[in-house]
GROMACS .gro file of C-alpha atoms in nm:
model
  307
    1UNK     CA    1   4.353  -1.053   0.411
    2UNK     CA    2   4.078  -1.279   0.564
    3UNK     CA    3   4.143  -1.668   0.623
    4UNK     CA    4   3.942  -1.935   0.464
    5UNK     CA    5   3.735  -1.993   0.761
    6UNK     CA    6   3.615  -1.652   0.800
    7UNK     CA    7   3.544  -1.636   0.421
    8UNK     CA    8   3.344  -1.988   0.425
    9UNK     CA    9   3.153  -1.867   0.705
   10UNK     CA   10   3.046  -1.548   0.545
   11UNK     CA   11   2.966  -1.748   0.237
   12UNK     CA   12   2.750  -1.987   0.406
   13UNK     CA   13   2.564  -1.689   0.603
   14UNK     CA   14   2.460  -1.530   0.257
   15UNK     CA   15   2.382  -1.862   0.092
   16UNK     CA   16   2.115  -1.876   0.406
   17UNK     CA   17   1.993  -1.494   0.350
   18UNK     CA   18   1.958  -1.586  -0.016
   19UNK     CA   19   1.753  -1.894   0.021
   20UNK     CA   20   1.515  -1.676   0.260
   21UNK     CA   21   1.473  -1.371   0.019
   22UNK     CA   22   1.404  -1.615  -0.280
   23UNK     CA   23   1.129  -1.776  -0.076
   24UNK     CA   24   0.972  -1.473   0.039
   25UNK     CA   25   0.999  -1.367  -0.326
   26UNK     CA   26   0.797  -1.692  -0.446
   27UNK     CA   27   0.555  -1.632  -0.153
   28UNK     CA   28   0.437  -1.276  -0.246
   29UNK     CA   29   0.451  -1.386  -0.611
   30UNK     CA   30   0.167  -1.624  -0.516
   31UNK     CA   31  -0.013  -1.382  -0.362
   32UNK     CA   32  -0.022  -1.108  -0.604
   33UNK     CA   33  -0.259  -1.302  -0.804
   34UNK     CA   34  -0.487  -1.348  -0.510
   35UNK     CA   35  -0.488  -1.005  -0.438
   36UNK     CA   36  -0.537  -0.886  -0.802
   37UNK     CA   37  -0.822  -1.115  -0.796
   38UNK     CA   38  -1.012  -0.957  -0.510
   39UNK     CA   39  -0.952  -0.615  -0.717
   40UNK     CA   40  -1.103  -0.735  -1.010
   41UNK     CA   41  -1.410  -0.904  -0.825
   42UNK     CA   42  -1.457  -0.596  -0.642
   43UNK     CA   43  -1.458  -0.372  -0.940
   44UNK     CA   44  -1.789  -0.475  -1.102
   45UNK     CA   45  -1.966  -0.334  -0.792
   46UNK     CA   46  -1.769  -0.004  -0.753
   47UNK     CA   47  -1.841   0.080  -1.107
   48UNK     CA   48  -2.208   0.010  -1.075
   49UNK     CA   49  -2.219   0.228  -0.775
   50UNK     CA   50  -2.056   0.492  -0.940
   51UNK     CA   51  -2.272   0.494  -1.227
   52UNK     CA   52  -2.581   0.473  -0.996
   53UNK     CA   53  -2.465   0.793  -0.794
   54UNK     CA   54  -2.348   0.976  -1.098
   55UNK     CA   55  -2.712   0.961  -1.250
   56UNK     CA   56  -2.849   1.053  -0.877
   57UNK     CA   57  -2.622   1.367  -0.853
   58UNK     CA   58  -2.785   1.470  -1.173
   59UNK     CA   59  -3.113   1.479  -1.013
   60UNK     CA   60  -3.027   1.613  -0.670
   61UNK     CA   61  -2.832   1.919  -0.520
   62UNK     CA   62  -2.516   1.945  -0.364
   63UNK     CA   63  -2.676   1.963  -0.008
   64UNK     CA   64  -2.927   1.707  -0.054
   65UNK     CA   65  -2.727   1.442   0.219
   66UNK     CA   66  -2.493   1.554   0.530
   67UNK     CA   67  -2.214   1.343   0.364
   68UNK     CA   68  -2.207   1.575   0.074
   69UNK     CA   69  -2.182   1.897   0.278
   70UNK     CA   70  -1.871   2.117   0.255
   71UNK     CA   71  -1.750   2.284   0.591
   72UNK     CA   72  -1.626   2.651   0.528
   73UNK     CA   73  -1.397   2.636   0.859
   74UNK     CA   74  -1.191   2.318   0.842
   75UNK     CA   75  -1.096   2.228   1.198
   76UNK     CA   76  -1.079   1.857   1.250
   77UNK     CA   77  -0.938   1.620   1.034
   78UNK     CA   78  -0.920   1.235   1.026
   79UNK     CA   79  -0.655   1.076   0.807
   80UNK     CA   80  -0.647   0.704   0.724
   81UNK     CA   81  -0.332   0.555   0.690
   82UNK     CA   82  -0.277   0.245   0.505
   83UNK     CA   83   0.023   0.053   0.518
   84UNK     CA   84   0.152  -0.321   0.577
   85UNK     CA   85   0.200  -0.526   0.893
   86UNK     CA   86   0.547  -0.639   0.796
   87UNK     CA   87   0.848  -0.494   0.656
   88UNK     CA   88   1.077  -0.622   0.369
   89UNK     CA   89   0.878  -0.410   0.136
   90UNK     CA   90   1.100  -0.147  -0.017
   91UNK     CA   91   0.977   0.181   0.047
   92UNK     CA   92   0.617   0.089   0.039
   93UNK     CA   93   0.555   0.198   0.395
   94UNK     CA   94   0.788   0.488   0.425
   95UNK     CA   95   0.646   0.650   0.111
   96UNK     CA   96   0.286   0.636   0.289
   97UNK     CA   97   0.409   0.768   0.639
   98UNK     CA   98   0.613   1.026   0.466
   99UNK     CA   99   0.293   1.166   0.301
  100UNK     CA  100   0.110   1.169   0.615
  101UNK     CA  101   0.381   1.383   0.766
  102UNK     CA  102   0.325   1.656   0.504
  103UNK     CA  103  -0.055   1.613   0.522
  104UNK     CA  104  -0.020   1.662   0.889
  105UNK     CA  105   0.208   1.955   0.881
  106UNK     CA  106  -0.034   2.104   0.614
  107UNK     CA  107  -0.338   2.056   0.828
  108UNK     CA  108  -0.162   2.162   1.140
  109UNK     CA  109  -0.036   2.489   0.953
  110UNK     CA  110  -0.399   2.570   0.862
  111UNK     CA  111  -0.513   2.544   1.232
  112UNK     CA  112  -0.674   2.195   1.210
  113UNK     CA  113  -0.648   1.920   1.481
  114UNK     CA  114  -0.563   1.576   1.290
  115UNK     CA  115  -0.681   1.268   1.415
  116UNK     CA  116  -0.511   0.915   1.258
  117UNK     CA  117  -0.677   0.586   1.174
  118UNK     CA  118  -0.381   0.333   1.161
  119UNK     CA  119  -0.401   0.021   0.947
  120UNK     CA  120  -0.101  -0.195   0.992
  121UNK     CA  121   0.157  -0.249   1.235
  122UNK     CA  122   0.404  -0.002   1.076
  123UNK     CA  123   0.192   0.254   1.110
  124UNK     CA  124   0.116   0.163   1.466
  125UNK     CA  125   0.475   0.121   1.544
  126UNK     CA  126   0.556   0.515   1.391
  127UNK     CA  127   0.244   0.693   1.561
  128UNK     CA  128   0.373   0.504   1.865
  129UNK     CA  129   0.727   0.675   1.822
  130UNK     CA  130   0.582   1.005   1.744
  131UNK     CA  131   0.381   0.997   2.032
  132UNK     CA  132   0.031   1.004   1.838
  133UNK     CA  133  -0.284   0.807   1.988
  134UNK     CA  134  -0.463   0.687   1.684
  135UNK     CA  135  -0.830   0.698   1.717
  136UNK     CA  136  -0.870   0.346   1.569
  137UNK     CA  137  -0.612   0.064   1.494
  138UNK     CA  138  -0.614  -0.255   1.261
  139UNK     CA  139  -0.326  -0.510   1.264
  140UNK     CA  140  -0.274  -0.859   1.107
  141UNK     CA  141  -0.494  -0.776   0.836
  142UNK     CA  142  -0.298  -0.581   0.562
  143UNK     CA  143  -0.222  -0.883   0.354
  144UNK     CA  144  -0.590  -0.991   0.345
  145UNK     CA  145  -0.824  -0.699   0.433
  146UNK     CA  146  -1.200  -0.776   0.549
  147UNK     CA  147  -1.518  -0.580   0.446
  148UNK     CA  148  -1.601  -0.570   0.816
  149UNK     CA  149  -1.261  -0.367   0.880
  150UNK     CA  150  -1.372  -0.106   0.602
  151UNK     CA  151  -1.714  -0.126   0.738
  152UNK     CA  152  -1.604  -0.002   1.083
  153UNK     CA  153  -1.389   0.251   0.940
  154UNK     CA  154  -1.623   0.411   0.707
  155UNK     CA  155  -1.881   0.410   1.002
  156UNK     CA  156  -1.669   0.561   1.238
  157UNK     CA  157  -1.598   0.852   1.008
  158UNK     CA  158  -1.921   0.909   0.882
  159UNK     CA  159  -2.055   0.901   1.221
  160UNK     CA  160  -1.826   1.192   1.351
  161UNK     CA  161  -1.891   1.362   1.008
  162UNK     CA  162  -2.231   1.379   1.035
  163UNK     CA  163  -2.214   1.480   1.404
  164UNK     CA  164  -1.998   1.789   1.318
  165UNK     CA  165  -1.707   1.654   1.497
  166UNK     CA  166  -1.489   1.607   1.187
  167UNK     CA  167  -1.488   1.830   0.896
  168UNK     CA  168  -1.246   1.629   0.649
  169UNK     CA  169  -1.161   1.266   0.584
  170UNK     CA  170  -0.860   1.183   0.415
  171UNK     CA  171  -0.717   0.864   0.300
  172UNK     CA  172  -0.364   0.774   0.218
  173UNK     CA  173  -0.236   0.439   0.058
  174UNK     CA  174  -0.053   0.280  -0.217
  175UNK     CA  175  -0.249   0.214  -0.538
  176UNK     CA  176  -0.118  -0.097  -0.717
  177UNK     CA  177  -0.062  -0.018  -1.089
  178UNK     CA  178   0.048  -0.334  -1.196
  179UNK     CA  179   0.208  -0.616  -1.015
  180UNK     CA  180   0.540  -0.426  -1.006
  181UNK     CA  181   0.449  -0.073  -0.990
  182UNK     CA  182   0.257   0.111  -0.689
  183UNK     CA  183   0.120   0.469  -0.704
  184UNK     CA  184   0.080   0.693  -0.379
  185UNK     CA  185  -0.282   0.789  -0.344
  186UNK     CA  186  -0.403   1.077  -0.131
  187UNK     CA  187  -0.774   1.131  -0.174
  188UNK     CA  188  -1.052   1.276   0.030
  189UNK     CA  189  -1.346   1.061   0.086
  190UNK     CA  190  -1.559   1.313   0.298
  191UNK     CA  191  -1.733   1.521   0.252
  192UNK     CA  192  -1.811   1.336  -0.088
  193UNK     CA  193  -1.747   1.562  -0.384
  194UNK     CA  194  -2.085   1.581  -0.590
  195UNK     CA  195  -1.857   1.670  -0.902
  196UNK     CA  196  -1.677   1.342  -0.856
  197UNK     CA  197  -2.002   1.156  -0.832
  198UNK     CA  198  -2.111   1.310  -1.193
  199UNK     CA  199  -1.808   1.202  -1.354
  200UNK     CA  200  -1.663   1.538  -1.391
  201UNK     CA  201  -1.340   1.474  -1.214
  202UNK     CA  202  -1.146   1.171  -1.061
  203UNK     CA  203  -0.894   1.132  -0.776
  204UNK     CA  204  -0.639   0.985  -0.989
  205UNK     CA  205  -0.662   0.627  -0.829
  206UNK     CA  206  -0.647   0.464  -1.184
  207UNK     CA  207  -0.620   0.595  -1.562
  208UNK     CA  208  -0.927   0.491  -1.725
  209UNK     CA  209  -0.790   0.312  -2.083
  210UNK     CA  210  -0.847   0.530  -2.383
  211UNK     CA  211  -1.178   0.476  -2.584
  212UNK     CA  212  -1.098   0.303  -2.929
  213UNK     CA  213  -1.161   0.559  -3.207
  214UNK     CA  214  -1.540   0.597  -3.298
  215UNK     CA  215  -1.651   0.469  -2.973
  216UNK     CA  216  -1.723   0.798  -2.837
  217UNK     CA  217  -2.096   0.761  -2.918
  218UNK     CA  218  -2.290   0.494  -2.689
  219UNK     CA  219  -2.586   0.553  -2.834
  220UNK     CA  220  -2.907   0.637  -2.645
  221UNK     CA  221  -2.856   0.671  -2.249
  222UNK     CA  222  -3.134   0.544  -2.034
  223UNK     CA  223  -3.292   0.761  -1.745
  224UNK     CA  224  -3.354   0.642  -1.387
  225UNK     CA  225  -3.670   0.687  -1.187
  226UNK     CA  226  -3.641   0.675  -0.831
  227UNK     CA  227  -3.870   0.584  -0.577
  228UNK     CA  228  -3.946   0.720  -0.299
  229UNK     CA  229  -3.724   1.012  -0.410
  230UNK     CA  230  -3.344   1.050  -0.537
  231UNK     CA  231  -3.291   1.209  -0.205
  232UNK     CA  232  -3.409   0.918  -0.021
  233UNK     CA  233  -3.223   0.692  -0.264
  234UNK     CA  234  -2.905   0.886  -0.215
  235UNK     CA  235  -2.912   0.857   0.161
  236UNK     CA  236  -2.919   0.486   0.138
  237UNK     CA  237  -2.628   0.435  -0.120
  238UNK     CA  238  -2.371   0.712  -0.012
  239UNK     CA  239  -2.296   0.525   0.330
  240UNK     CA  240  -2.239   0.212   0.096
  241UNK     CA  241  -2.035   0.421  -0.146
  242UNK     CA  242  -1.790   0.534   0.139
  243UNK     CA  243  -1.781   0.166   0.262
  244UNK     CA  244  -1.686   0.056  -0.090
  245UNK     CA  245  -1.433   0.343  -0.132
  246UNK     CA  246  -1.266   0.229   0.187
  247UNK     CA  247  -1.253  -0.152   0.115
  248UNK     CA  248  -1.131  -0.066  -0.225
  249UNK     CA  249  -0.828   0.131  -0.090
  250UNK     CA  250  -0.762  -0.189   0.156
  251UNK     CA  251  -0.736  -0.433  -0.124
  252UNK     CA  252  -0.552  -0.224  -0.348
  253UNK     CA  253  -0.301  -0.193  -0.090
  254UNK     CA  254  -0.261  -0.532  -0.013
  255UNK     CA  255  -0.185  -0.612  -0.366
  256UNK     CA  256   0.069  -0.320  -0.379
  257UNK     CA  257   0.210  -0.455  -0.074
  258UNK     CA  258   0.259  -0.794  -0.239
  259UNK     CA  259   0.402  -0.657  -0.507
  260UNK     CA  260   0.673  -0.415  -0.354
  261UNK     CA  261   0.774  -0.719  -0.146
  262UNK     CA  262   0.848  -0.927  -0.453
  263UNK     CA  263   1.052  -0.647  -0.635
  264UNK     CA  264   1.230  -0.567  -0.280
  265UNK     CA  265   1.308  -0.951  -0.239
  266UNK     CA  266   1.400  -0.982  -0.579
  267UNK     CA  267   1.634  -0.731  -0.561
  268UNK     CA  268   1.785  -0.878  -0.238
  269UNK     CA  269   1.841  -1.207  -0.423
  270UNK     CA  270   2.024  -1.058  -0.703
  271UNK     CA  271   2.257  -0.880  -0.441
  272UNK     CA  272   2.308  -1.197  -0.260
  273UNK     CA  273   2.409  -1.364  -0.586
  274UNK     CA  274   2.655  -1.081  -0.662
  275UNK     CA  275   2.801  -1.104  -0.324
  276UNK     CA  276   2.838  -1.484  -0.341
  277UNK     CA  277   3.038  -1.447  -0.667
  278UNK     CA  278   3.264  -1.212  -0.521
  279UNK     CA  279   3.307  -1.412  -0.180
  280UNK     CA  280   3.377  -1.736  -0.414
  281UNK     CA  281   3.647  -1.545  -0.628
  282UNK     CA  282   3.805  -1.427  -0.304
  283UNK     CA  283   3.773  -1.777  -0.159
  284UNK     CA  284   3.951  -1.942  -0.453
  285UNK     CA  285   4.222  -1.640  -0.450
  286UNK     CA  286   4.307  -1.725  -0.091
  287UNK     CA  287   4.308  -2.073  -0.122
  288UNK     CA  288   4.534  -2.066  -0.397
  289UNK     CA  289   4.748  -1.812  -0.220
  290UNK     CA  290   4.779  -2.047   0.069
  291UNK     CA  291   4.860  -2.354  -0.155
  292UNK     CA  292   5.115  -2.184  -0.335
  293UNK     CA  293   5.267  -2.089  -0.009
  294UNK     CA  294   5.256  -2.447   0.138
  295UNK     CA  295   5.426  -2.557  -0.214
  296UNK     CA  296   5.706  -2.300  -0.138
  297UNK     CA  297   5.782  -2.414   0.206
  298UNK     CA  298   5.768  -2.775   0.113
  299UNK     CA  299   6.008  -2.688  -0.180
  300UNK     CA  300   6.241  -2.469   0.046
  301UNK     CA  301   6.260  -2.750   0.310
  302UNK     CA  302   6.333  -2.993   0.051
  303UNK     CA  303   6.609  -2.791  -0.069
  304UNK     CA  304   6.757  -2.731   0.273
  305UNK     CA  305   6.763  -3.127   0.335
  306UNK     CA  306   6.978  -3.160   0.008
  307UNK     CA  307   7.210  -2.900   0.121
   0.00000   0.00000   0.00000
C-alpha cells in the first residue's frame, strides 16, 4: 500500500491537472459563441449566392464555365484537409485524418494522383509522418480563420482546375451541428455541380429545417434578367462561390474545434474529480490505518512498561 506522502503528491498533481482542464473548458466555451457568430454573419451572403446561382443555372448550360466541366478521366485530385492547430479535442482531428486516408486509398486505387492542402498543424504533422509533401500549408489560423486564407486556397485550386492540371477538388472537415456535436463532411467543390446550384441536391452539410404546414406555396417568384449575359455573370460569381464555400468550411471547422475541445475538457475535468474522490478515500484509509497502528504501538509499549 502506498504511503501518505506518495498519495498526497498524486492528489496535488491531479488537482493541478483539473485546474488546467477546467480553464481550457471555460476558454473553449467563450470561443464557441464567437465562432458561431461568424457562421451566422456569413450565412446571409452564402444563401444569397446560392439563390442567385440557382437562378443562373436554370438559364445556362452545364458547360457554360470551365469550373462546371466534369472530366471523364480523373487523373489528379486535390484534397483540402481542415483540422486544428492544437490537440486536446477528442477525436476532432483523428476523424478527419482517418477519412483522408480512406479518400487517398480510394483515389489511388482508381489510378489518380492525390495532392493535399493542409489547414492546421495537426494535418502538417500527420503528412510529415507519412512523408507526404503538401501543396499548400496554413498554420496558426484554425481557431480564427481569415477570408484571405480561403481566397488563397480557392484561387490555387481554381487555377489548377482551369489549366487542366487537376480534375477534382475535395474538401474534408468537421461541420459544427451545434456546440456539442460535430459531423464529418466530405464534399466535392470542383467541378461545381450544376444540379447542386439548381437546388436539386445538397452535399449534406446542414439539414434544412422542415417547412411549417401550409408554407410550401411561396407565392409568385421573380425572374432575373442578367446583363450583359447569364454566362458572363456566371463567370464572375462562380469563383466567389468557391471562395465562399471554402471560407464557410473553415469557420465551420473552427466552431467545431471549440465545441470538441470543450466536450473533451469537460470529460477530463469529470474524470479528474472522480480520481480525486478515489485518492482522498485512499488517503483517509491509509491515514486511519497508520493512526491505528501508532495507537496499538503506544498501548503495547505502555502495557510492556507496566509488566
